[in-house]
Tab-separated table of C-alpha atoms in Angstrom:
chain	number	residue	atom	x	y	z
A	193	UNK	CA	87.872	90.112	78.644
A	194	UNK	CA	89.428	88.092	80.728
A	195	UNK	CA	93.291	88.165	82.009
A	196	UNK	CA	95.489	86.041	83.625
A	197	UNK	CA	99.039	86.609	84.647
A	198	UNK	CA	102.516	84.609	83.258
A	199	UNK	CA	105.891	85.530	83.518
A	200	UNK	CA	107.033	84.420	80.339
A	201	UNK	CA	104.796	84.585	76.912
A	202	UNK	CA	107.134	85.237	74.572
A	203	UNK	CA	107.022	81.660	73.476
A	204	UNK	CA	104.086	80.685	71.145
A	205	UNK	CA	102.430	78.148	73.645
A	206	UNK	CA	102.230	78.781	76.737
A	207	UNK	CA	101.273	76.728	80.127
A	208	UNK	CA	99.500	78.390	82.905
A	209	UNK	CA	100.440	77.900	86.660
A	210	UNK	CA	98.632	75.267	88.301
A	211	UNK	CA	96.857	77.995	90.404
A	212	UNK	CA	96.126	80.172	87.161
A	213	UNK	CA	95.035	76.958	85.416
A	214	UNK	CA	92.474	76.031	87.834
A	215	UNK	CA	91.266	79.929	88.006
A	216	UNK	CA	90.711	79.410	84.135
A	217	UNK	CA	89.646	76.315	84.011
A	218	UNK	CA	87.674	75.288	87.696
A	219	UNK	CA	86.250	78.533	88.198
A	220	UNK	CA	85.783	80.310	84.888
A	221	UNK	CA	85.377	76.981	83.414
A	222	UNK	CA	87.030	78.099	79.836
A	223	UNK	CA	87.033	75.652	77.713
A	224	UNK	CA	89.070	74.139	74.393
A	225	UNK	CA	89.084	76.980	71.954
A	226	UNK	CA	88.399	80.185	74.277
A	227	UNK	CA	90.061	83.002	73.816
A	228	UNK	CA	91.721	84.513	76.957
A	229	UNK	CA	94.862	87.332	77.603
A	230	UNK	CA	97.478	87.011	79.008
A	231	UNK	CA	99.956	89.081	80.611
A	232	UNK	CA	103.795	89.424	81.762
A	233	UNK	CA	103.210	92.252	84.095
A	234	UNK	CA	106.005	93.784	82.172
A	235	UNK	CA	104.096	96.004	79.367
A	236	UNK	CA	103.098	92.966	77.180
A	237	UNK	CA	99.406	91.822	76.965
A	238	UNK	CA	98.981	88.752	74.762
A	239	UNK	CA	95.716	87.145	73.261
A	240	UNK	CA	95.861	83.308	73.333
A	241	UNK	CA	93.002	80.579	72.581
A	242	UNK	CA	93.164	77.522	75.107
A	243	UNK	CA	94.536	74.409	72.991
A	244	UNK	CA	94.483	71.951	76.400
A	245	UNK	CA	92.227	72.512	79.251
A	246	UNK	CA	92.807	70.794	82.344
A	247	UNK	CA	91.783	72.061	85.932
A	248	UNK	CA	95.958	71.582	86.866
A	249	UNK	CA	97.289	72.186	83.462
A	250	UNK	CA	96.018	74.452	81.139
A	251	UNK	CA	97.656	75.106	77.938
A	252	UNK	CA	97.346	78.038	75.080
A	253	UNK	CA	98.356	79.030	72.054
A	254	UNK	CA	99.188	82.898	72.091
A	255	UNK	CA	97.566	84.455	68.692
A	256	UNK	CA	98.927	88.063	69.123
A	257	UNK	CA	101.092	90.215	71.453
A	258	UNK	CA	100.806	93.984	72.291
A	259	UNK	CA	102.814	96.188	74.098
A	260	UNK	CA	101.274	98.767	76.128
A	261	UNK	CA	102.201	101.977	76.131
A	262	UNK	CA	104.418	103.261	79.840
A	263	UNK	CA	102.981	105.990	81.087
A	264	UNK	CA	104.198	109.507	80.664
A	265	UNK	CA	104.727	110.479	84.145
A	266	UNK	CA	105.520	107.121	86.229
A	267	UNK	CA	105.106	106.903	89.997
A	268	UNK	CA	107.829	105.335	92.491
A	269	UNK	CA	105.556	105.569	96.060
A	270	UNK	CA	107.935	105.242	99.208
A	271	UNK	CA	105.335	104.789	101.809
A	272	UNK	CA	106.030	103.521	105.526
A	273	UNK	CA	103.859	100.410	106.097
A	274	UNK	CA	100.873	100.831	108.810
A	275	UNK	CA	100.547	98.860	111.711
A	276	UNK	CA	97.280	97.579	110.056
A	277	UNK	CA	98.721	95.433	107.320
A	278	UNK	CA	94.950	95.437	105.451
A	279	UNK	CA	95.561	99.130	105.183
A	280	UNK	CA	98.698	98.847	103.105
A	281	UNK	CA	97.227	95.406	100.993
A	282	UNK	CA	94.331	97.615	100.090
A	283	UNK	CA	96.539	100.330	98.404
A	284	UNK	CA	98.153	98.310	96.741
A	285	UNK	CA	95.327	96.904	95.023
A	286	UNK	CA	93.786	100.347	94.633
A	287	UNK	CA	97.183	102.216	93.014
A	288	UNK	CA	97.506	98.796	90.705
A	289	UNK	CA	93.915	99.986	89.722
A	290	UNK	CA	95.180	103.790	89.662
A	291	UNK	CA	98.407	103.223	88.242
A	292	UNK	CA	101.425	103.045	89.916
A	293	UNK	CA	105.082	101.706	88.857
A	294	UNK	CA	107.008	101.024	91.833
A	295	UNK	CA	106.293	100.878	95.328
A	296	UNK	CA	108.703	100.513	97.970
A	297	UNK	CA	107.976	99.731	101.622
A	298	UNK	CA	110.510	102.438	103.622
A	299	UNK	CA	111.278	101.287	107.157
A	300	UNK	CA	111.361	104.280	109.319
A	301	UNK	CA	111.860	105.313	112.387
A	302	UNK	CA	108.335	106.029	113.815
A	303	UNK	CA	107.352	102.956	111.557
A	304	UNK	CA	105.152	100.728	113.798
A	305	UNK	CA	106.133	97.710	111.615
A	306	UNK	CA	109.350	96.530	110.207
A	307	UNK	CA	108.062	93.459	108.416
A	308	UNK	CA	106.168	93.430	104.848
A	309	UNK	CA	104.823	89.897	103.854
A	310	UNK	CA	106.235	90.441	100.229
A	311	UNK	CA	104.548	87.237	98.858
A	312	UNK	CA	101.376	88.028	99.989
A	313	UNK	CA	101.552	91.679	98.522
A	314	UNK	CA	102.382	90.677	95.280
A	315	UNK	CA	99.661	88.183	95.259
A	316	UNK	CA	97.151	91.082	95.746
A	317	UNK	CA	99.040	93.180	93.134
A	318	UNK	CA	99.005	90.552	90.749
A	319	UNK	CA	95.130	89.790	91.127
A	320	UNK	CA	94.580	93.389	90.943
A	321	UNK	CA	96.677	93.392	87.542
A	322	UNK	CA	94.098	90.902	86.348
A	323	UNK	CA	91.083	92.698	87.339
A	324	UNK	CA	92.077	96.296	86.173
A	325	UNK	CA	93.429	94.451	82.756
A	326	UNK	CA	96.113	96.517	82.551
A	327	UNK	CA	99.955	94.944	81.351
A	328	UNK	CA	102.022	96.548	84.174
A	329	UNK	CA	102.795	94.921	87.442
A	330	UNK	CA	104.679	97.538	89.814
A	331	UNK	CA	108.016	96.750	91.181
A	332	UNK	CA	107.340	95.766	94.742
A	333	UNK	CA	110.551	95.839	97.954
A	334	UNK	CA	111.180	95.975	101.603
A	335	UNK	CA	113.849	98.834	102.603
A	336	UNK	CA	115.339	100.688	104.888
A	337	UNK	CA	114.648	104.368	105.351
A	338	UNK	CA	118.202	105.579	105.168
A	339	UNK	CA	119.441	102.974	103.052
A	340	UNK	CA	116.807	103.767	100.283
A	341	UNK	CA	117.556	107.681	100.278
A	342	UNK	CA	120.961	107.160	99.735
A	343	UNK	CA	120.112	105.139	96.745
A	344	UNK	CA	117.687	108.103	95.193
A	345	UNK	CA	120.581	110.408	95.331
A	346	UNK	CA	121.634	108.374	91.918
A	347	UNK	CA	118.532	108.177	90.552
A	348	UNK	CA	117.201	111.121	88.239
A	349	UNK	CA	113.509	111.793	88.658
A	350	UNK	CA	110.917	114.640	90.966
A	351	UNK	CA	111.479	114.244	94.161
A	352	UNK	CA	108.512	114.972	97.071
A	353	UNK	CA	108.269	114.301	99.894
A	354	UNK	CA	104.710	114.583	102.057
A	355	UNK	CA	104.220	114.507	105.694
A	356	UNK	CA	101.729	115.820	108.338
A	357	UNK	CA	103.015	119.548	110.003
A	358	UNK	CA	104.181	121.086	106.884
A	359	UNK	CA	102.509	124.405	106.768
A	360	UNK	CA	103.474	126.223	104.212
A	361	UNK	CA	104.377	123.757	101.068
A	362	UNK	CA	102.959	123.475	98.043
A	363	UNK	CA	100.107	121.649	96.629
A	364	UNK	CA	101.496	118.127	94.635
A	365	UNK	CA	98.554	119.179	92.077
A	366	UNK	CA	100.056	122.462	91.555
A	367	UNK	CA	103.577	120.756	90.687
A	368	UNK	CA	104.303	120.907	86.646
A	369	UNK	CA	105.487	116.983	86.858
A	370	UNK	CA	107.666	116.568	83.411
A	371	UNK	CA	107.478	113.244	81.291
A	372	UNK	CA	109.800	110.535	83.288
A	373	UNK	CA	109.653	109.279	87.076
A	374	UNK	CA	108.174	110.986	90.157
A	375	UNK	CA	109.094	109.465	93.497
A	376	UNK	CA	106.678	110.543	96.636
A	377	UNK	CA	107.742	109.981	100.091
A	378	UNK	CA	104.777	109.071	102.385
A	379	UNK	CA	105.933	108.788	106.395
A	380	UNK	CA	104.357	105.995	109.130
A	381	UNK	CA	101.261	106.592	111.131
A	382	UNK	CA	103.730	108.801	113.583
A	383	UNK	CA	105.295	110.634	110.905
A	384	UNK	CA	109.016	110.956	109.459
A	385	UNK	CA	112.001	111.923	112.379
A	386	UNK	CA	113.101	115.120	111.997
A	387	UNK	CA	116.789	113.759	110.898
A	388	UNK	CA	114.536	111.354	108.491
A	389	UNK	CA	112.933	114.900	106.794
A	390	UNK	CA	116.401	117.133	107.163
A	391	UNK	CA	118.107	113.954	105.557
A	392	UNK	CA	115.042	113.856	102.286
A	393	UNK	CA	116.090	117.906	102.178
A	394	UNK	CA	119.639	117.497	102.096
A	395	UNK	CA	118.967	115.333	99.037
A	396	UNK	CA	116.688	117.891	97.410
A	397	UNK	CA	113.643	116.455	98.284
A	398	UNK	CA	110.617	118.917	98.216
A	399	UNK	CA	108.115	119.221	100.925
A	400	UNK	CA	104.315	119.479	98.936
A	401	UNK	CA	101.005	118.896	100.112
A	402	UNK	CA	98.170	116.414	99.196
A	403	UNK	CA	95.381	118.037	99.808
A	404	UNK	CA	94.121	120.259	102.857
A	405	UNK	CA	93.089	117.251	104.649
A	406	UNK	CA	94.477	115.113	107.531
A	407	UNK	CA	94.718	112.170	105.200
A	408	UNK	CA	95.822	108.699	106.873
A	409	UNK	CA	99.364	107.209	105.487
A	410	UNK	CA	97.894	104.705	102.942
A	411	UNK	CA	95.147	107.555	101.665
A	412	UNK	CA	97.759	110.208	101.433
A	413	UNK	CA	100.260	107.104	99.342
A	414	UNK	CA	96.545	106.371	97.450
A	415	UNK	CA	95.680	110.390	96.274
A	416	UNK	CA	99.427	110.670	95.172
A	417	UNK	CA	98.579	107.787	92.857
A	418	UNK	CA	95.137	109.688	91.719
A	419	UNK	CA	96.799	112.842	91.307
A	420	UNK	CA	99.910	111.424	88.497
A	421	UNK	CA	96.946	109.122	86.822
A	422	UNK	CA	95.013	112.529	86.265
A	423	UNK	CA	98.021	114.356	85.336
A	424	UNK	CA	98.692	111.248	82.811
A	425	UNK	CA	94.910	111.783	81.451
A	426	UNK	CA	94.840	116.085	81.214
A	427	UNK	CA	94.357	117.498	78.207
A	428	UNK	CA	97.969	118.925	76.666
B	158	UNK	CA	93.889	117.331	118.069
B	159	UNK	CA	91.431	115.149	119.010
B	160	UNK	CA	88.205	115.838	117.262
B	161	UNK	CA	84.986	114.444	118.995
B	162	UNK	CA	81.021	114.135	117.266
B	163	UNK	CA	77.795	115.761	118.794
B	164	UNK	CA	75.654	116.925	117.074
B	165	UNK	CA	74.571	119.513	119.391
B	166	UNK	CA	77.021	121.826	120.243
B	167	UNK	CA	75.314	125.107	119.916
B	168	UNK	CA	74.913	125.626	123.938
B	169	UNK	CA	77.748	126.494	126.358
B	170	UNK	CA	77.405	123.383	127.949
B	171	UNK	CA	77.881	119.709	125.782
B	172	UNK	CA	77.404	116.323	127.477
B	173	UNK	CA	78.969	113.915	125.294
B	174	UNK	CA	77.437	110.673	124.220
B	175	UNK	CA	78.281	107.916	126.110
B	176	UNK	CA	79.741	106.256	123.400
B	177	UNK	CA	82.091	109.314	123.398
B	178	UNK	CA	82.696	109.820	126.375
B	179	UNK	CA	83.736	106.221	126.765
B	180	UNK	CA	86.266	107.175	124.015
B	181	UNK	CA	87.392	110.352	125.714
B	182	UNK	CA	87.697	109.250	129.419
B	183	UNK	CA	88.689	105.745	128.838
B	184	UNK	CA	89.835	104.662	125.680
B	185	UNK	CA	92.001	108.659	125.325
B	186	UNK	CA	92.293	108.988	128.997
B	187	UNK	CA	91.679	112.625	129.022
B	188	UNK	CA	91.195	114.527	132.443
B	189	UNK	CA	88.984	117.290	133.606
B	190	UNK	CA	90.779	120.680	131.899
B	191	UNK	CA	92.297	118.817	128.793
B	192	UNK	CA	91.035	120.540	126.024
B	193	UNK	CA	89.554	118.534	123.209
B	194	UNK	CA	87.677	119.699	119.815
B	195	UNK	CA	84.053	118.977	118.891
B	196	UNK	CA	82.720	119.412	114.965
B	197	UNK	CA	78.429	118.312	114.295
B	198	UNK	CA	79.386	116.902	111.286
B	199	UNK	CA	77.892	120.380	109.941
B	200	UNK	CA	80.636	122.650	109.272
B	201	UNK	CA	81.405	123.731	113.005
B	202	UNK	CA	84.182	123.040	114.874
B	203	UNK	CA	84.342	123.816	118.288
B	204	UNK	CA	87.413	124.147	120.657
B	205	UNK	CA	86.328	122.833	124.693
B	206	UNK	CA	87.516	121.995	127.876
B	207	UNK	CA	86.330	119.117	129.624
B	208	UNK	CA	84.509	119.964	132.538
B	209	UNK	CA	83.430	116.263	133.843
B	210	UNK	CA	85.266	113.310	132.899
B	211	UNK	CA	83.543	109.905	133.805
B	212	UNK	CA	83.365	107.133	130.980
B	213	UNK	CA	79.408	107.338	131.092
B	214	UNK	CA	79.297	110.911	130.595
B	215	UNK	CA	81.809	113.405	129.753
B	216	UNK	CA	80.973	116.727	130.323
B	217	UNK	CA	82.783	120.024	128.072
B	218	UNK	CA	82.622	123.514	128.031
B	219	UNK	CA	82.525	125.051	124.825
B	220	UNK	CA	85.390	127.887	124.444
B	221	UNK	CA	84.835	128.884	120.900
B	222	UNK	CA	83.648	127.634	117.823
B	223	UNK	CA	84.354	128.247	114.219
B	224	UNK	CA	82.690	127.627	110.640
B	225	UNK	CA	84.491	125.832	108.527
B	226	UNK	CA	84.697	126.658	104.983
B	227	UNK	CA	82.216	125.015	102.471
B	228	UNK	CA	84.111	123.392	99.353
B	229	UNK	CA	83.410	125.513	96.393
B	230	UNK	CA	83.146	122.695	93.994
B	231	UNK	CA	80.669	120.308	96.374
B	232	UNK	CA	80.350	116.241	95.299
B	233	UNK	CA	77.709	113.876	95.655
B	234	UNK	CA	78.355	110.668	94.480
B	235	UNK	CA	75.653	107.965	93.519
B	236	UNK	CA	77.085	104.363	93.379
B	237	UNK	CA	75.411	101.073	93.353
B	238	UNK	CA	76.477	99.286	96.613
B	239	UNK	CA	78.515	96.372	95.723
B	240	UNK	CA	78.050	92.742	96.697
B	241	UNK	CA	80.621	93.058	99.502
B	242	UNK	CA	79.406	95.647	101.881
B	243	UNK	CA	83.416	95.744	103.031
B	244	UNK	CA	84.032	98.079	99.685
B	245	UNK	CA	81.717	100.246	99.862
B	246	UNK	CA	82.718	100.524	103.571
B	247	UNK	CA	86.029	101.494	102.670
B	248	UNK	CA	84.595	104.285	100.302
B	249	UNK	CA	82.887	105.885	102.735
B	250	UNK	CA	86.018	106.125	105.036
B	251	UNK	CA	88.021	107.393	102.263
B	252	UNK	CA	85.511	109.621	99.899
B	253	UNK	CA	85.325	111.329	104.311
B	254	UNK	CA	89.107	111.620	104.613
B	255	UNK	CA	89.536	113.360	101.342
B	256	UNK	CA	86.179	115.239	100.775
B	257	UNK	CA	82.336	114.249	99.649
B	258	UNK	CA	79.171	116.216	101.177
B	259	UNK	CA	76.738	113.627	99.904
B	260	UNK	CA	76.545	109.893	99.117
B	261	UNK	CA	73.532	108.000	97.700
B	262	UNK	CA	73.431	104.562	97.247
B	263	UNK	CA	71.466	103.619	94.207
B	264	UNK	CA	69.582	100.088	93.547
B	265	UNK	CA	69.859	99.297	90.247
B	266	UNK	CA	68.162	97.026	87.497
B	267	UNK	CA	71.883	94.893	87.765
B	268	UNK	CA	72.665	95.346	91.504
B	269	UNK	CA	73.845	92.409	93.600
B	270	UNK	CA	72.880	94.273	96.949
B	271	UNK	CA	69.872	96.253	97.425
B	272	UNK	CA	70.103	96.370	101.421
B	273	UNK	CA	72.732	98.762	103.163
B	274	UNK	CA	72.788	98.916	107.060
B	275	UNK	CA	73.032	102.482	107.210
B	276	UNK	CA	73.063	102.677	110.859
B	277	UNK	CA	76.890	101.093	110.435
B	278	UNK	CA	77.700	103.160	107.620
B	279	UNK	CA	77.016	106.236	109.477
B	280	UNK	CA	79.058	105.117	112.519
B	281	UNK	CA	82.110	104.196	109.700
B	282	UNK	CA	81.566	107.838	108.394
B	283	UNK	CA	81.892	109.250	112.041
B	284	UNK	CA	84.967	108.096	112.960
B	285	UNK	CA	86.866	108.982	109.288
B	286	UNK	CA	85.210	112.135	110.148
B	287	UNK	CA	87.035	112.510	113.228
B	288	UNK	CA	90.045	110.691	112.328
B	289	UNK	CA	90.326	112.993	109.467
B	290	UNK	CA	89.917	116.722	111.682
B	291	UNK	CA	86.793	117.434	109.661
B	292	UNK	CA	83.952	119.265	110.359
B	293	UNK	CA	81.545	117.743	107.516
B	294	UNK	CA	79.849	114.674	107.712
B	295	UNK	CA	78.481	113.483	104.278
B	296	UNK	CA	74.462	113.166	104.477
B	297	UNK	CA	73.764	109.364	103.109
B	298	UNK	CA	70.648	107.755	101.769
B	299	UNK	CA	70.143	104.336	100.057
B	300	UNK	CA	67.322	105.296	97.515
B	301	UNK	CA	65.890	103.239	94.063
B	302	UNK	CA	67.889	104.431	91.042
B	303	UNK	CA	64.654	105.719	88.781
B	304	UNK	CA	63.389	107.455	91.963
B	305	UNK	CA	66.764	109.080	92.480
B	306	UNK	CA	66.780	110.091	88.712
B	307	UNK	CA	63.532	111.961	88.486
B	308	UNK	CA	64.378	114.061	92.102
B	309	UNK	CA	67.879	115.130	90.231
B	310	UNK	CA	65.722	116.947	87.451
B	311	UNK	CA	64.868	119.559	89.980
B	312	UNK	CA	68.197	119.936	91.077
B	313	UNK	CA	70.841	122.096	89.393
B	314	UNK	CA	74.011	120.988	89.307
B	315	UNK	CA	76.880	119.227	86.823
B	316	UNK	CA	75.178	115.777	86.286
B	317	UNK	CA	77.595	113.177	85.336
B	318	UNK	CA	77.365	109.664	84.896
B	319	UNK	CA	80.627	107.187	84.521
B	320	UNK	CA	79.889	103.231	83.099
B	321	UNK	CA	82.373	100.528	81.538
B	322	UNK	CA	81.795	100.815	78.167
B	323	UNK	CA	82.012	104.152	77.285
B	324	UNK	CA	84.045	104.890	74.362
B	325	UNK	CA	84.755	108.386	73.097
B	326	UNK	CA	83.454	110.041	76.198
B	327	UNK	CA	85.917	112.607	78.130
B	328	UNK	CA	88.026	112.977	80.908
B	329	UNK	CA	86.411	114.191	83.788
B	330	UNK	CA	89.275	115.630	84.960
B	331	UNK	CA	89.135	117.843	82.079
B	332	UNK	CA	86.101	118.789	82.595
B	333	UNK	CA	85.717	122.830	83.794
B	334	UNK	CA	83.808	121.983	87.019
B	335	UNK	CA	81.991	125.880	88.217
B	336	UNK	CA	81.889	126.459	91.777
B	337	UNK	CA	77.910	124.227	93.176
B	338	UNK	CA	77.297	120.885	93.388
B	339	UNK	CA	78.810	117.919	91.231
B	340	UNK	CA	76.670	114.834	90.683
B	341	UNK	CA	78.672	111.707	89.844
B	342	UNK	CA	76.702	108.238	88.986
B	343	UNK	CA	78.654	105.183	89.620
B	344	UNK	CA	76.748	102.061	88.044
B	345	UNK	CA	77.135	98.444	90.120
B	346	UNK	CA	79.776	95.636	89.200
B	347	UNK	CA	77.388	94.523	86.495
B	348	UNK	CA	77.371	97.619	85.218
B	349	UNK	CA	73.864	100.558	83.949
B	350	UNK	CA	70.965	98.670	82.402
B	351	UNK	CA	70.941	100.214	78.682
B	352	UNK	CA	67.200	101.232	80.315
B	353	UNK	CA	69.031	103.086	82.981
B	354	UNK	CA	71.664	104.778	80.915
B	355	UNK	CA	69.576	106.538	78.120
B	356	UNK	CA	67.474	107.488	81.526
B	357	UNK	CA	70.431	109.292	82.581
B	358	UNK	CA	71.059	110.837	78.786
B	359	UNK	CA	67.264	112.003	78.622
B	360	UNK	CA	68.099	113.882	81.774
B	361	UNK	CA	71.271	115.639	80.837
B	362	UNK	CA	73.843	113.692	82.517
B	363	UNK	CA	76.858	113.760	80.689
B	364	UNK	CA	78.676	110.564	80.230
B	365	UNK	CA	82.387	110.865	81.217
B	366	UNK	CA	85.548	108.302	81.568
B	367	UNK	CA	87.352	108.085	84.787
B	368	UNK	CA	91.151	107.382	83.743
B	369	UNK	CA	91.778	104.804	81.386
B	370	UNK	CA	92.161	102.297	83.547
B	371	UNK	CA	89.188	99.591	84.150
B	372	UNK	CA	88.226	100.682	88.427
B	373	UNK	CA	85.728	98.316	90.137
B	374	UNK	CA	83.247	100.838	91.714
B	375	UNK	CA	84.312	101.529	94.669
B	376	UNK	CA	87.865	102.939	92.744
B	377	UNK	CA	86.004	104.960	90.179
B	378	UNK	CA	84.119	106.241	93.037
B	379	UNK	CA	86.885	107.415	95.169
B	380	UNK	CA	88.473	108.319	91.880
B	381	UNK	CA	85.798	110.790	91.272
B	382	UNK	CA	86.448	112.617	94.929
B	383	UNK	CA	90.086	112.987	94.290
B	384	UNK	CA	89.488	114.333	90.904
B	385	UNK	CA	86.839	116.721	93.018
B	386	UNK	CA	89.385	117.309	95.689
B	387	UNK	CA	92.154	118.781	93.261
B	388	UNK	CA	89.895	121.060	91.465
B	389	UNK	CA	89.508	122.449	94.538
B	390	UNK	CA	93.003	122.748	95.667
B	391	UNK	CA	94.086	123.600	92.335
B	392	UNK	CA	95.203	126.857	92.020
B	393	UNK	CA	93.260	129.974	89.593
């Protein structure tokens, strides 16, 4: 099974981007009368059989359409970027694997960067998309720390929030997460401010472990993803 | 905390490698008196105070050591190296950070790699071992997969093996994992040999799903030690 990735496929032929066209036809060298998928990123997965087949312009005819299932517990991951961009590119490429709805880049204070290269992320999530054939393509965005808490305080979901010299919190995989959104907090390399975790309490943020390891920013962002995927998969 | 390797630290007295003491001296600029930690990779860490400091050869005194727990539910995952060395690289740094006590690297009837420079691998493990404040270094082999099978039959533990096309098989993180070792297979990008699979079945391994997602094998490996690493942190 192969998938590629299209905005819009509601329409009963469809023409793939020049890059996605040349990926089909160039390097997978699908031909007249294949059968490929297709998907919006958006919960839709379409099958479609190739009715023009040109390296810059490859056209298909979608057969069938099926929407796949949201998950019961989504994940919203704030998570400061690294100073090692590679670190945060490969997580999110591993939690489009995992699972993950939304991820938002939080500029903090500690944060040793301030710029995302939003572009280039999404190209990674999107070929992830397409190699873990799955239909949903996480909301990706830049934000401020302060700016984006404010904004939580409207929305209604579990709120955590993880960083390194908690002692006493709980364990995330001892939390009873209920059907709907979960957003996780994950600080920078030199951890959130102390106004930047009194600020996430003040808005009922709760303070919860991942693990009993020192766990680097994008591992700590990664196991939050592993822990709502297994709590997606347990039994009742 | 600054955690430094040697795998000698059973005398009073520890010269550090050069390698580390380069690190300590130069790169950390620590001084004679600054206190820094040592683990052997072997379940001891050990608090010392640094006695010489030159960037050849950094001499500690060791002020007291302590034994860090064992897991009670111990992994030991067996994947097929994939074709680029870079993700099975980043396993190893992250199956260290968040908890594995053995790694194999099986050649099988579809791998694309059967060489693995171990000597790098081990230095990659190393420093997520200190990065990550632990105190136990995952032994590693690279070993043929039918060899590897017939020297599990002697060993007693949960024997599990995860391929692609699985279909009714269950969740491993449903699975009641007792306190001992936990044997995980992880077949290569092309996937078991039928050959090697109904090896696996005539040797009890039971065949288990890893999230319904599709994971390229590195991702179902690291999977596997977060699924590993919440049994163990969840609670009763």
């Amino acid at each position: 099974m192969i998938v590629f990735y299209h905005t819009e496929i509601a329409q009963p032929t469809v023409v793939l981007t020049p890059e996605e066209s040349k990926h089909c036809v160039k390097v997978l060298r699908k031909k007249v009368g294949d059968i490929i998928f297709l998907t919006d990123g958006n919960g839709i997965m379409a099958e479609a059989e190739i009715t023009v087949a040109t390296p810059m312009q490859c056209v298909v005819q979608i057969l069938r359409r099926e929407e796949v299932a949201a998950r019961n517990i989504r994940l919203h991951v704030a998570v400061a970027p690294t100073k090692n961009m590679d670190r945060m590119e490969w997580f999110v490429e591993k939690s489009v694997e995992i699972g993950i709805e939304e991820i938002s880049f939080i500029i903090c204070e500690h944060s040793e960067r301030s710029k995302v290269d939003l572009e280039r992320i999404q190209r990674i999530a999107i070929s992830a998309l397409k190699q873990s054939q799955t239909a949903l393509l996480p909301k990706i965005q830049v934000i401020n720390y302060e700016y984006f808490m404010k904004q939580t305080s409207k929305i209604e979901c579990g709120k955590y929030i993880a960083w390194c010299d908690q002692k006493n919190s709980e364990e995330f995989v001892n939390e009873k997460l209920t059907d709907g959104e979960v957003l996780m907090l994950i600080g920078p390399e030199g951890d959130f401010s102390e106004n930047e975790i009194s600020l996430a309490r003040s808005l009922g943020f709760k303070e919860i472990k991942l693990g009993n390891r020192r766990l680097r920013t994008e591992t700590a962002a990664l196991y939050s993803c592993c822990v709502v995927a297994m709590k997606n998969t347990i039994m009742g």
